[in-house]
């Protein structure tokens, strides 16, 4: 069987292209979609993510402000900044880059982002609406996975999807989406995690595998059935003696699934490019909601 590589770039490009006229028509009435990113400390990977996000906003002629805070900042100071951003009418999306330093309780901080500007979709109100089947903001990575499935016309309804990972930002919202009775859902969903006794017993029954464990090369060819569609969300740095000192690999051992799987997303270049694109989508959606409010006055 030829295994199709589900690259993220064409999906991402087509979504960004469709956003351009929407941004233009907002601009005509004086609204520029704007993201405020909050980053605490100097974690190098987080700095790169935030820089890439800012560049993506600029490329789409949207705005983004990055608020860089010292590692030893207090919760109260972060909450004061979030309060200002929540009340700033020019800001349509607020993102708090994770992970936060250990002295800051991430729940307290994420809960302080206004659900109306929570473009990451991590606020409990938005997670609740997602579970209810009435999403306000869909968390960007699972949203990107859905868009890949849609673009490559991978059937979902009636199939058995196995998700590996139960984090609040990937595994759980992915479950809520795939199990939902809607166009891109309606699957039978199994969710596996560190408490799962025999992971292979589940993955080998899957029609779709969503690997989001952060465990390099964990899913191998002998754990899957022929014809499965695999979405590899994992991004893992494996140290080696290359010039960079590491190689990025997914949770799926790609070589071993080639020829058995129907399709697989590459790492890098699969789900990765989608996450920032869906952040743009959520922020433009938020700005459009703001336009509707203006129109009502
Ligand atoms: P996390 O550490 O919060 O959660 C990992 C989950 O996987 C946990 O629920 C854990 O129970 C489960 N798990 C870990 N090892 C396992 C194992 N051996 N068997 C079964 N379950 C196991 O991670 P996360 O934030 O959800 O991210 C998961 C991966 O996805 C990471 O590699 C991360 O870098 C990547 N990621 C990629 C993007 C993207 O844009 N492509 C976005 C977010 C996360």
PDB file of N, CA, C and O in Angstrom, residues 144-172:
ATOM      1  N   UNK A 144      -6.545  22.196  14.019  1.00  0.00           N
ATOM      2  CA  UNK A 144      -5.680  21.965  12.862  1.00  0.00           C
ATOM      3  C   UNK A 144      -5.750  20.517  12.381  1.00  0.00           C
ATOM      4  O   UNK A 144      -5.743  20.252  11.174  1.00  0.00           O
ATOM      5  N   UNK A 145      -5.858  19.590  13.332  1.00  0.00           N
ATOM      6  CA  UNK A 145      -5.982  18.165  12.962  1.00  0.00           C
ATOM      7  C   UNK A 145      -7.264  17.954  12.153  1.00  0.00           C
ATOM      8  O   UNK A 145      -7.268  17.301  11.107  1.00  0.00           O
ATOM      9  N   UNK A 146      -8.356  18.555  12.634  1.00  0.00           N
ATOM     10  CA  UNK A 146      -9.630  18.423  11.900  1.00  0.00           C
ATOM     11  C   UNK A 146      -9.506  18.948  10.478  1.00  0.00           C
ATOM     12  O   UNK A 146     -10.012  18.353   9.527  1.00  0.00           O
ATOM     13  N   UNK A 147      -8.812  20.085  10.343  1.00  0.00           N
ATOM     14  CA  UNK A 147      -8.669  20.694   9.008  1.00  0.00           C
ATOM     15  C   UNK A 147      -7.841  19.801   8.086  1.00  0.00           C
ATOM     16  O   UNK A 147      -8.111  19.725   6.894  1.00  0.00           O
ATOM     17  N   UNK A 148      -6.831  19.128   8.628  1.00  0.00           N
ATOM     18  CA  UNK A 148      -6.035  18.196   7.804  1.00  0.00           C
ATOM     19  C   UNK A 148      -6.929  17.038   7.339  1.00  0.00           C
ATOM     20  O   UNK A 148      -6.942  16.666   6.162  1.00  0.00           O
ATOM     21  N   UNK A 149      -7.713  16.489   8.270  1.00  0.00           N
ATOM     22  CA  UNK A 149      -8.596  15.364   7.918  1.00  0.00           C
ATOM     23  C   UNK A 149      -9.578  15.793   6.817  1.00  0.00           C
ATOM     24  O   UNK A 149      -9.826  15.052   5.868  1.00  0.00           O
ATOM     25  N   UNK A 150     -10.078  17.019   6.962  1.00  0.00           N
ATOM     26  CA  UNK A 150     -11.065  17.535   6.004  1.00  0.00           C
ATOM     27  C   UNK A 150     -10.422  17.743   4.624  1.00  0.00           C
ATOM     28  O   UNK A 150     -10.953  17.295   3.613  1.00  0.00           O
ATOM     29  N   UNK A 151      -9.273  18.397   4.615  1.00  0.00           N
ATOM     30  CA  UNK A 151      -8.596  18.735   3.355  1.00  0.00           C
ATOM     31  C   UNK A 151      -8.265  17.475   2.555  1.00  0.00           C
ATOM     32  O   UNK A 151      -8.436  17.429   1.337  1.00  0.00           O
ATOM     33  N   UNK A 152      -7.774  16.446   3.258  1.00  0.00           N
ATOM     34  CA  UNK A 152      -7.364  15.220   2.555  1.00  0.00           C
ATOM     35  C   UNK A 152      -8.504  14.199   2.447  1.00  0.00           C
ATOM     36  O   UNK A 152      -8.284  13.056   2.045  1.00  0.00           O
ATOM     37  N   UNK A 153      -9.709  14.661   2.818  1.00  0.00           N
ATOM     38  CA  UNK A 153     -10.926  13.844   2.697  1.00  0.00           C
ATOM     39  C   UNK A 153     -10.767  12.472   3.371  1.00  0.00           C
ATOM     40  O   UNK A 153     -11.115  11.438   2.809  1.00  0.00           O
ATOM     41  N   UNK A 154     -10.205  12.496   4.574  1.00  0.00           N
ATOM     42  CA  UNK A 154     -10.087  11.268   5.365  1.00  0.00           C
ATOM     43  C   UNK A 154     -11.425  11.071   6.076  1.00  0.00           C
ATOM     44  O   UNK A 154     -11.828  11.933   6.858  1.00  0.00           O
ATOM     45  N   UNK A 155     -12.131   9.984   5.804  1.00  0.00           N
ATOM     46  CA  UNK A 155     -13.424   9.807   6.471  1.00  0.00           C
ATOM     47  C   UNK A 155     -13.263   9.632   7.990  1.00  0.00           C
ATOM     48  O   UNK A 155     -12.291   9.033   8.449  1.00  0.00           O
ATOM     49  N   UNK A 156     -14.185  10.209   8.723  1.00  0.00           N
ATOM     50  CA  UNK A 156     -14.127  10.138  10.185  1.00  0.00           C
ATOM     51  C   UNK A 156     -15.382   9.434  10.733  1.00  0.00           C
ATOM     52  O   UNK A 156     -15.287   8.540  11.574  1.00  0.00           O
ATOM     53  N   UNK A 157     -16.545   9.828  10.201  1.00  0.00           N
ATOM     54  CA  UNK A 157     -17.813   9.333  10.735  1.00  0.00           C
ATOM     55  C   UNK A 157     -17.883   7.799  10.693  1.00  0.00           C
ATOM     56  O   UNK A 157     -17.570   7.184   9.676  1.00  0.00           O
ATOM     57  N   UNK A 158     -18.250   7.220  11.816  1.00  0.00           N
ATOM     58  CA  UNK A 158     -18.442   5.765  11.891  1.00  0.00           C
ATOM     59  C   UNK A 158     -17.147   4.987  12.068  1.00  0.00           C
ATOM     60  O   UNK A 158     -17.174   3.774  12.262  1.00  0.00           O
ATOM     61  N   UNK A 159     -16.001   5.670  12.018  1.00  0.00           N
ATOM     62  CA  UNK A 159     -14.725   4.957  12.170  1.00  0.00           C
ATOM     63  C   UNK A 159     -14.272   4.966  13.636  1.00  0.00           C
ATOM     64  O   UNK A 159     -14.802   5.708  14.455  1.00  0.00           O
ATOM     65  N   UNK A 160     -13.298   4.127  13.917  1.00  0.00           N
ATOM     66  CA  UNK A 160     -12.781   4.036  15.290  1.00  0.00           C
ATOM     67  C   UNK A 160     -11.499   4.860  15.389  1.00  0.00           C
ATOM     68  O   UNK A 160     -10.496   4.516  14.760  1.00  0.00           O
ATOM     69  N   UNK A 161     -11.558   5.938  16.154  1.00  0.00           N
ATOM     70  CA  UNK A 161     -10.384   6.796  16.336  1.00  0.00           C
ATOM     71  C   UNK A 161      -9.766   6.501  17.692  1.00  0.00           C
ATOM     72  O   UNK A 161     -10.462   6.453  18.710  1.00  0.00           O
ATOM     73  N   UNK A 162      -8.457   6.295  17.707  1.00  0.00           N
ATOM     74  CA  UNK A 162      -7.742   6.098  18.966  1.00  0.00           C
ATOM     75  C   UNK A 162      -6.814   7.288  19.176  1.00  0.00           C
ATOM     76  O   UNK A 162      -5.952   7.571  18.339  1.00  0.00           O
ATOM     77  N   UNK A 163      -7.049   7.996  20.282  1.00  0.00           N
ATOM     78  CA  UNK A 163      -6.208   9.152  20.622  1.00  0.00           C
ATOM     79  C   UNK A 163      -5.224   8.698  21.687  1.00  0.00           C
ATOM     80  O   UNK A 163      -5.622   8.058  22.662  1.00  0.00           O
ATOM     81  N   UNK A 164      -3.960   9.004  21.507  1.00  0.00           N
ATOM     82  CA  UNK A 164      -2.977   8.676  22.553  1.00  0.00           C
ATOM     83  C   UNK A 164      -2.544   9.991  23.188  1.00  0.00           C
ATOM     84  O   UNK A 164      -1.892  10.823  22.535  1.00  0.00           O
ATOM     85  N   UNK A 165      -2.948  10.204  24.434  1.00  0.00           N
ATOM     86  CA  UNK A 165      -2.679  11.470  25.132  1.00  0.00           C
ATOM     87  C   UNK A 165      -3.978  12.083  25.598  1.00  0.00           C
ATOM     88  O   UNK A 165      -4.957  12.102  24.852  1.00  0.00           O
ATOM     89  N   UNK A 166      -3.990  12.583  26.840  1.00  0.00           N
ATOM     90  CA  UNK A 166      -5.233  13.149  27.404  1.00  0.00           C
ATOM     91  C   UNK A 166      -4.996  14.553  27.947  1.00  0.00           C
ATOM     92  O   UNK A 166      -5.588  14.954  28.953  1.00  0.00           O
ATOM     93  N   UNK A 167      -4.096  15.313  27.319  1.00  0.00           N
ATOM     94  CA  UNK A 167      -3.856  16.670  27.830  1.00  0.00           C
ATOM     95  C   UNK A 167      -5.064  17.558  27.539  1.00  0.00           C
ATOM     96  O   UNK A 167      -5.884  17.266  26.650  1.00  0.00           O
ATOM     97  N   UNK A 168      -5.140  18.659  28.298  1.00  0.00           N
ATOM     98  CA  UNK A 168      -6.248  19.604  28.099  1.00  0.00           C
ATOM     99  C   UNK A 168      -6.112  20.348  26.780  1.00  0.00           C
ATOM    100  O   UNK A 168      -7.083  20.890  26.274  1.00  0.00           O
ATOM    101  N   UNK A 169      -4.875  20.396  26.238  1.00  0.00           N
ATOM    102  CA  UNK A 169      -4.708  21.205  25.024  1.00  0.00           C
ATOM    103  C   UNK A 169      -4.781  20.381  23.731  1.00  0.00           C
ATOM    104  O   UNK A 169      -5.043  20.927  22.683  1.00  0.00           O
ATOM    105  N   UNK A 170      -4.563  19.081  23.834  1.00  0.00           N
ATOM    106  CA  UNK A 170      -4.661  18.258  22.610  1.00  0.00           C
ATOM    107  C   UNK A 170      -5.641  17.079  22.804  1.00  0.00           C
ATOM    108  O   UNK A 170      -6.711  17.052  22.187  1.00  0.00           O
ATOM    109  N   UNK A 171      -5.284  16.121  23.646  1.00  0.00           N
ATOM    110  CA  UNK A 171      -6.046  14.872  23.720  1.00  0.00           C
ATOM    111  C   UNK A 171      -7.525  15.054  24.050  1.00  0.00           C
ATOM    112  O   UNK A 171      -8.395  14.562  23.330  1.00  0.00           O
ATOM    113  N   UNK A 172      -7.810  15.796  25.141  1.00  0.00           N
ATOM    114  CA  UNK A 172      -9.216  15.913  25.563  1.00  0.00           C
ATOM    115  C   UNK A 172     -10.067  16.687  24.545  1.00  0.00           C
ATOM    116  O   UNK A 172     -11.153  16.225  24.182  1.00  0.00           O
TER     117      UNK A 172
END
